[in-house]
Each structure stands twice: as C-alpha cells, then as structure tokens.
Short mmCIF file of C-alpha atoms in Angstrom, two decimals:
data_model
loop_
_atom_site.label_atom_id
_atom_site.label_comp_id
_atom_site.label_asym_id
_atom_site.label_seq_id
_atom_site.Cartn_x
_atom_site.Cartn_y
_atom_site.Cartn_z
CA MET A 832 -14.80 19.03 -27.53
CA GLU A 833 -15.09 22.71 -26.79
CA ILE A 834 -12.68 22.50 -23.87
CA PHE A 835 -9.79 21.49 -26.17
CA GLN A 836 -10.32 24.38 -28.61
CA PHE A 837 -8.29 26.62 -26.30
CA ASP A 838 -4.51 26.36 -26.17
CA PHE A 839 -4.44 27.27 -22.49
CA MET A 840 -6.70 24.28 -21.69
CA ILE A 841 -4.50 21.88 -23.64
CA ARG A 842 -1.51 23.25 -21.70
CA ALA A 843 -3.48 22.89 -18.44
CA PHE A 844 -4.24 19.24 -19.21
CA LEU A 845 -0.61 18.49 -20.13
CA ALA A 846 0.70 20.26 -17.02
CA GLY A 847 -1.99 18.54 -14.95
CA ALA A 848 -0.97 15.16 -16.35
CA ALA A 849 2.69 15.79 -15.44
CA VAL A 850 1.73 16.85 -11.90
CA ALA A 851 -0.63 13.89 -11.58
CA VAL A 852 2.22 11.48 -12.36
CA VAL A 853 4.99 13.03 -10.28
CA ALA A 854 2.98 14.04 -7.18
CA PRO A 855 1.96 10.52 -6.02
CA LEU A 856 5.27 9.06 -7.22
CA VAL A 857 7.20 11.24 -4.77
CA GLY A 858 4.30 11.35 -2.29
CA SER A 859 4.25 7.56 -1.86
CA PHE A 860 7.69 7.62 -0.23
CA LEU A 861 6.64 10.59 1.94
CA VAL A 862 3.61 8.66 3.22
CA LEU A 863 5.63 5.54 4.00
CA ARG A 864 8.42 7.54 5.66
CA ARG A 865 5.73 9.28 7.83
CA TYR A 866 6.61 12.57 6.12
CA SER A 867 3.08 13.26 4.82
CA MET A 868 2.98 16.74 6.35
CA MET A 869 6.28 17.60 4.68
CA ALA A 870 4.51 18.27 1.37
CA ASP A 871 2.09 20.74 2.96
CA THR A 872 4.88 22.47 4.87
CA LEU A 873 7.01 22.86 1.75
CA ALA A 874 4.00 24.14 -0.19
CA HIS A 875 3.65 26.93 2.38
CA THR A 876 7.34 27.77 2.12
CA ALA A 877 6.95 27.80 -1.69
CA LEU A 878 4.17 30.34 -1.18
CA ALA A 879 6.61 32.60 0.66
CA GLY A 880 8.91 32.19 -2.37
CA VAL A 881 6.09 33.22 -4.71
CA ALA A 882 5.38 36.29 -2.56
CA ALA A 883 9.09 37.16 -2.60
CA GLY A 884 9.09 36.72 -6.39
CA VAL A 885 6.07 39.03 -6.76
CA LEU A 886 7.66 41.64 -4.46
CA PHE A 887 11.11 41.64 -6.04
CA GLY A 888 9.93 41.19 -9.64
CA VAL A 889 11.49 37.77 -10.28
CA SER A 890 9.75 34.66 -11.57
CA PRO A 891 7.36 33.37 -8.86
CA LEU A 892 8.27 29.80 -9.88
CA ALA A 893 11.98 30.48 -9.39
CA GLY A 894 11.21 32.13 -6.04
CA ALA A 895 9.09 29.14 -4.97
CA LEU A 896 11.79 26.64 -6.00
CA ALA A 897 14.60 28.53 -4.26
CA VAL A 898 12.76 29.12 -0.98
CA SER A 899 11.21 25.63 -0.74
CA ALA A 900 14.55 23.92 -1.55
CA ALA A 901 16.32 26.04 1.11
CA ALA A 902 13.53 25.27 3.60
CA ALA A 903 13.73 21.55 2.75
CA LEU A 904 17.44 21.49 3.57
CA GLY A 905 16.88 23.53 6.76
CA MET A 906 14.12 21.21 7.94
CA GLU A 907 16.17 18.08 7.33
CA ARG A 908 19.10 19.58 9.22
CA LEU A 909 16.90 20.47 12.22
CA ARG A 910 15.16 17.08 12.18
CA SER A 911 18.39 15.09 11.99
CA GLY A 912 19.89 17.20 14.80
CA GLU A 913 17.25 15.59 17.10
CA LYS A 914 17.11 18.74 19.26
CA ILE A 915 13.52 19.41 18.19
CA PHE A 916 10.65 16.93 17.68
CA GLY A 917 10.11 16.16 13.99
CA GLU A 918 6.52 17.49 13.80
CA SER A 919 7.51 20.69 15.64
CA VAL A 920 10.06 21.43 12.90
CA LEU A 921 7.26 21.18 10.33
CA VAL A 922 5.00 23.54 12.33
CA ILE A 923 7.79 26.09 12.70
CA PHE A 924 8.43 26.15 8.95
CA LEU A 925 4.75 25.96 7.98
CA SER A 926 3.56 28.84 10.18
CA GLY A 927 6.77 30.81 9.76
CA SER A 928 6.66 30.72 5.97
CA LEU A 929 2.96 31.59 5.89
CA ALA A 930 3.68 34.57 8.15
CA LEU A 931 6.54 35.58 5.86
CA ALA A 932 4.29 35.24 2.79
CA ALA A 933 1.61 37.42 4.46
CA VAL A 934 4.15 40.14 5.30
CA LEU A 935 5.69 40.07 1.80
CA VAL A 936 2.24 40.28 0.19
CA SER A 937 1.31 43.26 2.37
CA LEU A 938 4.63 44.92 1.44
CA ALA A 939 3.68 44.37 -2.21
CA ARG A 940 0.57 46.48 -1.46
CA GLY A 941 -2.08 43.87 -1.07
CA PHE A 942 -3.40 40.56 -2.22
CA ASN A 943 -3.35 40.39 -6.00
CA ILE A 944 -5.13 37.90 -8.23
CA GLY A 945 -1.87 36.23 -9.25
CA PHE A 946 -1.09 35.34 -5.65
CA TYR A 947 -4.63 34.00 -5.16
CA ASN A 948 -4.05 31.69 -8.15
CA PHE A 949 -1.00 30.22 -6.41
CA LEU A 950 -3.08 29.56 -3.30
CA PHE A 951 -5.83 27.52 -4.96
CA GLY A 952 -4.52 26.82 -8.48
CA SER A 953 -5.63 28.21 -11.82
CA ILE A 954 -5.71 26.58 -15.23
CA ALA A 955 -5.39 29.95 -16.97
CA THR A 956 -1.89 30.53 -15.57
CA VAL A 957 -0.20 27.64 -17.38
CA THR A 958 2.10 29.40 -19.86
CA PRO A 959 4.15 27.53 -22.52
CA ALA A 960 7.35 28.23 -20.53
CA TYR A 961 5.77 26.81 -17.36
CA LEU A 962 4.62 23.74 -19.27
CA TYR A 963 8.15 23.07 -20.57
CA ALA A 964 9.55 23.55 -17.05
CA ILE A 965 7.06 21.17 -15.45
CA VAL A 966 7.53 18.46 -18.10
CA PHE A 967 11.33 18.69 -17.83
CA CYS A 968 11.27 18.58 -14.01
CA THR A 969 8.77 15.71 -14.01
CA LEU A 970 11.03 13.64 -16.27
CA ALA A 971 14.02 14.49 -14.04
CA ALA A 972 12.10 13.47 -10.91
CA ILE A 973 10.98 10.17 -12.52
CA ALA A 974 14.58 9.46 -13.55
CA LEU A 975 15.88 10.10 -10.00
CA ILE A 976 13.18 7.94 -8.40
CA THR A 977 13.97 5.15 -10.90
CA VAL A 978 17.70 5.32 -10.17
CA PHE A 979 17.24 5.32 -6.38
CA TYR A 980 14.09 3.17 -6.30
CA LYS A 981 15.60 0.18 -4.49
CA GLU A 982 17.30 2.39 -1.88
CA LEU A 983 14.13 4.47 -1.31
CA PHE A 984 12.12 1.25 -0.95
CA LEU A 985 14.53 -0.15 1.64
CA ILE A 986 14.75 3.02 3.77
CA SER A 987 10.95 3.33 3.63
CA PHE A 988 10.41 -0.27 4.68
CA ASP A 989 13.22 -0.76 7.16
CA GLU A 990 15.48 2.17 7.93
CA GLU A 991 17.48 0.23 10.53
CA LEU A 992 18.41 -2.47 8.03
CA ALA A 993 19.26 0.18 5.46
CA ARG A 994 21.64 1.75 7.99
CA ALA A 995 23.13 -1.64 8.84
CA ASN A 996 23.64 -2.19 5.08
CA GLY A 997 25.64 1.04 4.92
CA LEU A 998 23.13 3.06 2.87
CA ARG A 999 23.51 6.83 3.17
CA ILE A 1000 20.19 7.58 4.84
CA GLY A 1001 20.84 11.32 5.26
CA ALA A 1002 21.60 11.77 1.56
CA LEU A 1003 18.53 9.76 0.51
CA ASN A 1004 16.27 11.75 2.87
CA THR A 1005 17.69 14.98 1.46
CA LEU A 1006 17.04 13.74 -2.08
CA LEU A 1007 13.44 12.88 -1.17
CA ILE A 1008 12.62 16.24 0.40
CA LEU A 1009 14.36 18.17 -2.41
CA LEU A 1010 12.19 16.24 -4.87
CA THR A 1011 9.18 17.17 -2.72
CA ALA A 1012 10.20 20.84 -2.86
CA LEU A 1013 10.46 20.55 -6.66
CA VAL A 1014 7.04 18.90 -6.99
CA VAL A 1015 5.19 21.39 -4.75
CA SER A 1016 6.78 24.36 -6.52
CA LEU A 1017 5.70 23.05 -9.91
CA ALA A 1018 2.29 21.72 -8.91
CA MET A 1019 1.11 24.79 -7.00
CA GLN A 1020 0.13 26.58 -10.21
CA VAL A 1021 -2.21 23.73 -11.15
CA VAL A 1022 -3.62 22.57 -7.79
CA GLY A 1023 -2.56 25.49 -5.56
CA ALA A 1024 -0.16 25.65 -2.64
CA LEU A 1025 -2.84 24.87 -0.08
CA LEU A 1026 -3.91 21.69 -1.88
CA VAL A 1027 -0.76 20.26 -3.46
CA GLY A 1028 -0.02 18.12 -0.40
CA ALA A 1029 -3.38 16.40 -0.88
CA LEU A 1030 -2.49 15.30 -4.41
CA MET A 1031 0.81 13.85 -3.15
CA VAL A 1032 -0.84 11.87 -0.36
CA ILE A 1033 -4.51 11.05 -1.11
CA PRO A 1034 -4.08 9.00 -4.34
CA PHE A 1035 -1.43 6.82 -2.65
CA ILE A 1036 -3.46 6.12 0.50
CA THR A 1037 -6.43 5.39 -1.77
CA ALA A 1038 -4.32 2.92 -3.77
CA ILE A 1039 -3.15 1.19 -0.56
CA GLN A 1040 -6.76 0.15 0.13
CA PHE A 1041 -6.63 -2.07 -2.98
CA LYS A 1042 -3.92 -4.25 -1.33
CA ARG A 1043 -1.37 -4.57 -4.10
CA GLY A 1044 2.41 -4.81 -4.01
CA PHE A 1045 4.60 -1.71 -3.84
CA ARG A 1046 5.02 -1.12 -7.59
CA GLY A 1047 1.35 -1.95 -8.19
CA THR A 1048 0.25 0.49 -5.49
CA ILE A 1049 2.37 3.31 -6.92
CA PHE A 1050 1.05 2.60 -10.43
CA LEU A 1051 -2.53 2.60 -9.18
CA ALA A 1052 -1.93 5.85 -7.25
CA ILE A 1053 -0.72 7.50 -10.46
CA VAL A 1054 -3.84 6.28 -12.34
CA ILE A 1055 -6.13 7.61 -9.55
CA SER A 1056 -4.23 10.90 -9.55
CA LEU A 1057 -4.48 11.25 -13.36
CA VAL A 1058 -8.22 10.53 -13.35
CA SER A 1059 -8.74 12.99 -10.44
CA VAL A 1060 -6.81 15.73 -12.23
CA PHE A 1061 -8.65 15.23 -15.55
CA ILE A 1062 -12.13 15.10 -13.96
CA GLY A 1063 -11.21 18.06 -11.74
CA LEU A 1064 -10.06 20.11 -14.75
CA PHE A 1065 -13.30 19.35 -16.63
CA LEU A 1066 -15.38 20.33 -13.59
CA ALA A 1067 -13.34 23.48 -13.02
CA TYR A 1068 -13.79 24.55 -16.66
CA TYR A 1069 -17.48 23.79 -17.14
CA LEU A 1070 -18.69 24.79 -13.66
CA ASN A 1071 -16.23 27.68 -13.22
CA LEU A 1072 -14.76 26.19 -10.02
CA SER A 1073 -11.39 26.47 -8.31
CA THR A 1074 -9.08 24.03 -10.17
CA GLY A 1075 -7.22 22.76 -7.12
CA GLY A 1076 -10.40 22.46 -5.07
CA ALA A 1077 -12.16 20.45 -7.79
CA ILE A 1078 -9.17 18.10 -8.31
CA VAL A 1079 -8.69 17.39 -4.61
CA LEU A 1080 -12.43 16.84 -4.00
CA VAL A 1081 -12.48 14.26 -6.82
CA ALA A 1082 -9.40 12.56 -5.29
CA LEU A 1083 -11.14 12.56 -1.90
CA ALA A 1084 -14.26 11.00 -3.46
CA PHE A 1085 -12.06 8.18 -4.80
CA PHE A 1086 -10.53 7.74 -1.35
CA ILE A 1087 -13.94 7.49 0.34
CA ALA A 1088 -15.09 5.00 -2.31
CA SER A 1089 -11.92 2.94 -1.76
CA LEU A 1090 -12.84 2.43 1.90
CA PHE A 1091 -15.80 0.33 0.76
CA VAL A 1092 -13.73 -1.92 -1.51
CA MET B 1201 35.81 -1.96 9.36
CA GLN B 1202 39.26 -3.41 10.07
CA SER B 1203 40.21 -6.86 8.92
CA ASN B 1204 41.14 -9.71 11.16
CA THR B 1205 42.05 -13.08 9.68
CA LYS B 1206 41.60 -15.15 12.84
CA ASN B 1207 38.18 -13.99 13.98
CA ILE B 1208 35.21 -12.50 12.17
CA ILE B 1209 34.37 -10.28 15.15
CA GLU B 1210 36.57 -9.06 17.94
CA LEU B 1211 35.49 -6.72 20.73
CA LYS B 1212 38.04 -5.37 23.18
CA ASP B 1213 36.95 -3.63 26.38
CA VAL B 1214 33.83 -2.16 24.76
CA SER B 1215 31.60 0.15 26.82
CA PHE B 1216 28.46 1.99 25.80
CA ARG B 1217 26.50 4.66 27.65
CA TYR B 1218 23.06 6.04 26.96
CA ASN B 1219 22.05 9.35 28.56
CA GLY B 1220 24.91 8.96 31.01
CA GLY B 1221 23.85 5.45 32.14
CA ALA B 1222 26.05 2.43 31.45
CA VAL B 1223 24.47 -0.05 29.01
CA LEU B 1224 27.64 -2.07 28.35
CA GLU B 1225 30.77 -2.12 30.48
CA HIS B 1226 34.16 -3.48 29.41
CA VAL B 1227 32.84 -6.25 27.16
CA SER B 1228 35.47 -8.33 25.36
CA PHE B 1229 34.94 -11.43 23.26
CA SER B 1230 35.51 -12.78 19.77
CA VAL B 1231 33.49 -14.73 17.23
CA SER B 1232 35.20 -17.10 14.82
CA LYS B 1233 34.03 -18.12 11.35
CA GLY B 1234 31.24 -20.71 11.40
CA GLU B 1235 30.35 -20.10 15.05
CA TYR B 1236 26.74 -20.52 16.16
CA MET B 1237 26.29 -18.27 19.19
CA GLY B 1238 23.33 -17.32 21.34
CA ILE B 1239 23.28 -14.21 23.54
CA ILE B 1240 21.15 -14.31 26.67
CA GLY B 1241 20.52 -11.84 29.46
CA PRO B 1242 17.80 -9.83 31.19
CA ASN B 1243 15.88 -6.95 29.59
CA GLY B 1244 18.07 -3.85 29.53
CA GLY B 1245 21.16 -6.03 29.81
CA GLY B 1246 22.62 -4.60 26.58
CA LYS B 1247 21.98 -7.51 24.16
CA THR B 1248 20.45 -5.45 21.36
CA THR B 1249 22.98 -2.67 21.94
CA LEU B 1250 25.77 -5.19 21.52
CA LEU B 1251 24.32 -6.42 18.21
CA LYS B 1252 23.93 -2.82 17.00
CA ILE B 1253 27.56 -2.08 17.86
CA ILE B 1254 28.66 -5.13 15.85
CA LEU B 1255 26.48 -3.94 12.95
CA GLY B 1256 27.96 -0.44 13.10
CA LEU B 1257 24.58 1.11 14.01
CA LEU B 1258 25.97 2.38 17.33
CA ARG B 1259 29.43 3.58 18.25
CA PRO B 1260 30.91 2.42 21.54
CA ALA B 1261 31.94 5.05 24.07
CA ASP B 1262 35.17 3.15 24.72
CA GLY B 1263 36.95 0.10 23.41
CA GLU B 1264 37.67 -1.40 20.01
CA VAL B 1265 35.38 -3.23 17.62
CA SER B 1266 36.81 -5.14 14.70
CA VAL B 1267 34.55 -6.81 12.13
CA SER B 1268 36.31 -8.44 9.19
CA LEU B 1269 33.25 -8.49 6.90
CA GLU B 1270 31.81 -5.84 4.63
CA LYS B 1271 28.41 -4.47 5.63
CA ASN B 1272 26.75 -6.17 2.68
CA GLU B 1273 28.13 -9.54 3.83
CA ILE B 1274 26.12 -9.41 7.07
CA GLY B 1275 22.47 -10.47 7.10
CA TYR B 1276 20.42 -8.81 9.84
CA VAL B 1277 16.97 -9.72 11.16
CA PRO B 1278 15.96 -6.90 13.53
CA GLN B 1279 14.05 -7.25 16.80
CA ARG B 1280 10.29 -7.79 16.62
CA ALA B 1281 10.33 -7.75 12.85
CA SER B 1282 6.96 -9.48 12.89
CA SER B 1283 5.18 -6.49 14.41
CA TYR B 1284 6.52 -3.90 11.98
CA HIS B 1285 5.23 -2.51 8.71
CA LEU B 1286 2.13 -4.65 8.58
CA ARG B 1287 0.26 -2.06 6.50
CA PHE B 1288 3.18 -1.46 4.16
CA PRO B 1289 1.99 -2.22 0.62
CA ALA B 1290 4.64 -4.73 -0.42
CA THR B 1291 4.69 -8.36 -1.51
CA VAL B 1292 6.95 -10.99 0.04
CA GLU B 1293 9.00 -11.06 -3.17
CA GLU B 1294 9.56 -7.27 -3.09
CA ILE B 1295 10.72 -7.42 0.54
CA VAL B 1296 13.02 -10.38 -0.01
CA ARG B 1297 14.46 -8.70 -3.12
CA SER B 1298 15.31 -5.62 -1.01
CA GLY B 1299 17.87 -7.84 0.74
CA ARG B 1300 19.97 -7.51 -2.47
CA THR B 1301 20.09 -3.68 -2.30
CA ALA B 1302 23.43 -3.32 -0.52
CA ARG B 1303 25.06 -6.00 -2.67
CA LEU B 1304 24.07 -4.24 -5.89
CA GLY B 1305 25.50 -0.84 -5.00
CA LEU B 1306 24.07 2.59 -5.76
CA LEU B 1307 23.51 2.37 -9.51
CA GLY B 1308 23.06 -1.40 -9.78
CA ARG B 1309 19.77 -2.74 -11.15
CA PHE B 1310 18.04 -5.96 -10.19
CA GLY B 1311 18.92 -8.67 -12.75
CA LYS B 1312 18.81 -12.40 -13.39
CA LYS B 1313 21.37 -13.21 -10.68
CA ASP B 1314 19.30 -11.30 -8.14
CA ALA B 1315 16.10 -13.10 -9.21
CA GLU B 1316 17.90 -16.42 -8.70
CA ALA B 1317 19.14 -15.37 -5.26
CA VAL B 1318 15.58 -14.35 -4.29
CA ASP B 1319 14.20 -17.69 -5.56
CA LYS B 1320 16.81 -19.58 -3.56
CA ALA B 1321 16.14 -17.55 -0.39
CA LEU B 1322 12.38 -18.15 -0.70
CA GLU B 1323 12.99 -21.85 -1.30
CA THR B 1324 15.47 -22.22 1.58
CA THR B 1325 13.04 -20.66 4.05
CA GLY B 1326 10.11 -22.63 2.61
CA ILE B 1327 8.00 -19.62 1.66
CA SER B 1328 8.01 -19.82 -2.16
CA SER B 1329 4.23 -20.18 -2.10
CA LEU B 1330 3.92 -16.82 -0.29
CA ARG B 1331 5.85 -14.93 -2.98
CA GLN B 1332 2.95 -12.74 -4.16
CA ARG B 1333 1.25 -12.36 -0.76
CA LEU B 1334 1.25 -8.99 1.00
CA ILE B 1335 3.38 -8.79 4.15
CA GLY B 1336 0.36 -7.55 6.12
CA ASN B 1337 -1.60 -10.73 5.38
CA LEU B 1338 0.93 -13.13 6.93
CA SER B 1339 1.16 -14.74 10.36
CA GLY B 1340 3.95 -13.79 12.79
CA GLY B 1341 5.93 -16.91 11.94
CA GLU B 1342 5.57 -16.35 8.21
CA VAL B 1343 6.70 -12.72 8.54
CA GLN B 1344 9.75 -13.85 10.48
CA LYS B 1345 10.62 -16.25 7.65
CA VAL B 1346 10.23 -13.41 5.15
CA PHE B 1347 12.79 -11.35 7.08
CA LEU B 1348 15.07 -14.33 7.27
CA ALA B 1349 14.67 -14.88 3.51
CA ARG B 1350 15.50 -11.20 2.96
CA ALA B 1351 18.70 -11.68 4.95
CA PHE B 1352 19.55 -14.81 2.89
CA ALA B 1353 18.87 -13.05 -0.39
CA GLY B 1354 21.93 -10.90 0.32
CA GLU B 1355 24.03 -14.12 0.42
CA PRO B 1356 25.52 -13.23 3.81
CA LYS B 1357 28.62 -14.71 5.39
CA MET B 1358 27.20 -13.98 8.83
CA LEU B 1359 23.64 -13.80 10.11
CA ILE B 1360 22.64 -11.66 13.10
CA LEU B 1361 19.16 -12.13 14.56
CA ASP B 1362 17.59 -10.17 17.41
CA GLU B 1363 14.95 -12.23 19.24
CA PRO B 1364 13.86 -14.08 16.10
CA GLU B 1365 11.37 -16.23 18.02
CA VAL B 1366 9.06 -13.27 18.82
CA GLY B 1367 5.68 -13.78 17.19
CA ILE B 1368 6.25 -17.50 16.56
CA ASP B 1369 4.49 -20.23 18.55
CA ILE B 1370 6.47 -22.92 20.43
CA ALA B 1371 6.29 -25.49 17.60
CA GLY B 1372 7.34 -22.84 15.10
CA GLN B 1373 10.25 -21.78 17.32
CA GLU B 1374 11.64 -25.31 17.42
CA GLU B 1375 11.30 -25.62 13.67
CA PHE B 1376 13.01 -22.25 13.25
CA TYR B 1377 16.00 -23.09 15.43
CA THR B 1378 16.35 -26.54 13.87
CA PHE B 1379 16.49 -24.76 10.52
CA LEU B 1380 19.20 -22.34 11.77
CA ASP B 1381 21.17 -25.24 13.20
CA LYS B 1382 21.02 -27.07 9.85
CA LEU B 1383 22.17 -23.95 8.03
CA ASN B 1384 25.10 -23.51 10.35
CA GLN B 1385 26.15 -27.14 10.06
CA GLU B 1386 25.66 -27.55 6.32
CA SER B 1387 26.82 -24.21 4.95
CA GLY B 1388 29.12 -23.04 7.74
CA LEU B 1389 27.20 -19.77 8.05
CA THR B 1390 28.21 -17.81 11.15
CA ILE B 1391 25.10 -17.14 13.22
CA ILE B 1392 24.65 -14.86 16.23
CA PHE B 1393 21.29 -14.36 17.83
CA VAL B 1394 19.70 -12.90 20.92
CA SER B 1395 16.98 -14.88 22.66
CA HIS B 1396 14.99 -14.95 25.89
CA ASP B 1397 14.42 -18.67 25.69
CA ILE B 1398 17.36 -20.03 27.68
CA GLU B 1399 16.22 -23.61 27.45
CA LEU B 1400 15.80 -23.42 23.67
CA ILE B 1401 19.26 -21.87 23.36
CA SER B 1402 20.80 -24.67 25.39
CA HIS B 1403 19.61 -27.15 22.73
CA SER B 1404 20.57 -25.05 19.73
CA VAL B 1405 23.81 -23.12 19.90
CA ARG B 1406 27.44 -24.16 20.03
CA SER B 1407 28.38 -21.24 22.31
CA VAL B 1408 26.51 -18.94 24.63
CA LEU B 1409 27.28 -15.41 25.75
CA CYS B 1410 25.68 -14.23 29.01
CA LEU B 1411 25.30 -10.48 29.21
CA ASN B 1412 24.02 -8.17 31.90
CA ARG B 1413 25.84 -4.93 31.09
CA ARG B 1414 29.03 -6.91 31.71
CA LEU B 1415 30.01 -10.17 30.13
CA LEU B 1416 29.29 -12.87 32.73
CA CYS B 1417 30.10 -15.95 30.70
CA HIS B 1418 31.11 -17.04 27.21
CA GLY B 1419 31.48 -20.66 26.22
CA SER B 1420 29.64 -23.94 25.75
CA PRO B 1421 25.96 -23.95 26.80
CA ARG B 1422 26.59 -27.22 28.70
CA GLU B 1423 29.12 -25.36 30.82
CA PHE B 1424 27.15 -22.19 31.51
CA ILE B 1425 23.43 -22.89 31.26
CA LYS B 1426 23.19 -23.96 34.87
CA GLU B 1427 21.07 -22.48 37.63
CA GLU B 1428 24.05 -20.88 39.41
CA TYR B 1429 25.06 -18.89 36.33
CA ILE B 1430 21.51 -18.03 35.35
CA ASP B 1431 20.73 -16.77 38.87
CA GLN B 1432 23.84 -14.61 38.69
CA LEU B 1433 22.87 -13.35 35.23
CA TYR B 1434 19.29 -12.42 36.07
CA GLY B 1435 20.08 -11.28 39.61
CA LYS B 1436 17.47 -13.52 41.26
CA LYS B 1437 16.39 -17.12 41.58
CA VAL B 1438 15.24 -18.42 38.21
CA LYS B 1439 12.97 -21.43 38.05
CA PHE B 1440 13.63 -23.78 35.13
CA ILE B 1441 10.63 -25.31 33.43
CA PHE B 1442 11.82 -27.81 30.86
CA HIS B 1443 9.81 -28.77 27.83
CA GLU B 1444 10.57 -31.63 25.52
CA HIS B 1445 12.50 -31.05 22.29
CA LYS B 1446 12.63 -33.21 19.22
CA GLU B 1447 16.08 -34.60 18.53
#
C-alpha cells in the first residue's frame, strides 16, 4: 500500500496505535469517576506547556508534560480542599491555561504551523524520538494500571467502601490524573489537544453500550479506539484531512452506531 | 485502631457535629464478639453517622472510639446500595471479587484462594447463577445480595449494614434477615445493622440500640421495643402495625 511506503506514516500508525490503547485504558476510569472533563482540561493545560516550550526553545512535549502534570496536582489539591465545586476547578484551569497559551503564542510573535499541529494533530510531526517516548510511556501507563487495577476498580465502583477498607483514595486519584496528564501530553501530537479528551472518553462510552463486564468493556473500548485511529489515519492521508478531526469523527460514528445495538 | 480484648467496639462519650449542628451527643456503648445488633431511630438521628465513625470514615468531634479489628476484617454494605452504580459496566463476579481488594494489599494479585472465597460468597448468598450477569440488570433484592456477597468475599469478622432492606420487598426482607440470623448463629459473625423496620428488628436481633442524637436505649429488643420507648425515640406517638413472621 502506498501509505506505508513513507516512514513518517509507519511512525504515525505506531504512535496512533499506542495512543489508541492507552487513551481509553486511562479514560475508562475517568468516565467512571465522573472525571470525563479532566482529560479536556489537562489537554488545554498541555497546550500552554507547548506554547511555553515554543517560546523558550525547549521541547514542546517536555513543556506539555511539565505543565499538565503541575496542573493535575494543582487541580486535585483544589478539588480535595472542597472549597470550590469540582467542575469550577476544571473551568478555572481550562480557561486559564488557554488564556496563558494565547498570551505565550502572541509573545512568540504569532500563531505558527507547529502550534496549529498541536491543536488538531498532525501525522507528519511524529518523529522517531517522539515515537520512542510514546511507546515507552504507554508501556509504563499500562504497567501502572495493571498494578493498581483492583484498587482503581474499587474506588471507581464504590469510593465509600474503598475508604472504609483503608485504601489511599487521594494517592490513587493523584495517580489517575497524573496518568491522564501523561496521556494527553503524548496523544496531542496525533489527535490534537482539542480532541484528545474525545479519544479517552468516546470509545469507552461506546463500549458500555455493548453491556459487557468491566474487563470486557475496557478491551472493547481499546478495539474501538484502535479501529477509529487506523480508519482516521487512512482518511486523513488520502483525503488530506485533519488527523485528530478524522479520528474523532470515526469514533463518534461508532458511538452513534452503538446506540442502535 | 486500638485493640481491646473484651469488646470488638467500644465508644466512650462520642459526639459528632456537622456544620455546627449536633448529630451525635455523648454516645457510649460497646459491642462484643458475636453480637447481633440492630440500630433504630428517626431520620437524622445519627445512625449512619455512627456506623461511619465505627468504620473510620468520620472522626468524632469528641470522645473515644476503639475498634479491635483491622479495616480489612470489617465487611460493609453501604446505605441504598441497590440504587447505586446501575450503569456501571461490571459483572456480579467482578464486584464480589472487589471485596478481596483490601485483604490482598497493594501489590497482591487475585489468585486461587481469592477465586475460592468469591465462589463461597456467591454460594452463601445464593447468587452463583448470577455470576456473569451485569449489576445493572438485577433486581433491588439481587443487588443487595451482591453487596452482601462482596462483604463476605473479604472473609470479615464483623459485618456492618446500613439499611440493607432498602429495595427489597417484604418477603425478601424476611428471607434476608433470616439469612443474617443464621449466619450469626452458625458462624458467630458479629453483625450490626441500621434499619427503619422496628417490628422486623424485634424478631431478628439479639440487642437493639435506640438512637436519636443521644443513646436512648441499648439492650434486648424484648425490653426496649415497646410503645413507650418508641414514642420517646421518635418524639411522637407511633402506631404499631404488626405483620406475621415465619418462625
């Protein structure tokens, strides 16, 4: 196939596959913990990190990781303090980080094409170094979810019982949102910061419609996510479309179809 | 939690306030091993708060709480379990298995012993046939049994239930309490539960605790489930309507 004659497309498919596995894996716990908007909020904070990276000449990925991880910890601290409503914390960080990104971009003398790619995703930006980083981080995220699977299941299903059992809820929540920060930072180059949240949430809520057990639903979500990413990448390449837009629209089509199952 | 060889639970002069208002005032009592105790009282009387203090979910404003069991030795069935999580994508087996989480510790993996404990819990509660069903597809009574099975899967030394009869019809309630009674008698499991059904409690438990912010009575149901005490507990005249129970 013509599409696989180019190294950058092979890298895009491999990076896409890694994102397709890790996004719904972490996203499933976000959905069940009613943290769905967390992914979108952290993606916006990652965007501010990218803008800071562009402005100060450091790796945009490193900037995205640092800022989104710091924002994740800040959000969890504010939420657990119970002084502010949970959703309000998300709005403060979402709008605040977007404002910061806009100011940093304007300081960097305008909107460049690289920044646009982080907004909506671009298959051409997947470098070998980025591919290694995303594969390594995906494996690390899978390992952490596997180790803490039973605890994450219990706090998602019944937080009160988990507390009564002596589980460290705060530490597990922090782990989950740090993993989210990691996923959005890595996935934004493939699907874009504005659309990464969709890939974390839509495949899982699509899989729920098929009424399987917890493991089965997560497995199905990963399959739906992989198929969405692959079809989206094909469409983006042959029809010259936005990568993230194409992937998320395919995932949405699966979701709509699942409602008729 | 501090240890106490005589009693499993001991509360001394415990008070709890929420937003400045008193929820519990100077409550003292103890629970010995193998006790089967029902807690009754009006809404807002502090029953659930008391259970949460025993479980370590809430800290009392004043007083001392001593529980001589580890957290993973206490099985807990929360209030209105049957109306929660109905769209959660999980099978009965997955939920019951989660009752082993605390026992396994942070890095522990589910193994053969856990599978056996889950099988036994499903069998004991009579829901083995529901093993692969989704929680959202069960009736209120079935869901309540799933939560009870989850508590059993942890092989508890004490079981705490908050209004376990919610969502179960009258026939199911009797069956449920008969089952708890059998468990208490045969295995010596310590059971504490909160209920609104005073009459049902009078036929089930070995001791009753009447709570309306303050402890109004603690002892045998024969001694305290009488109109004079109930009127005092609920603050108004309570009409008893008796229904027949199977012996």
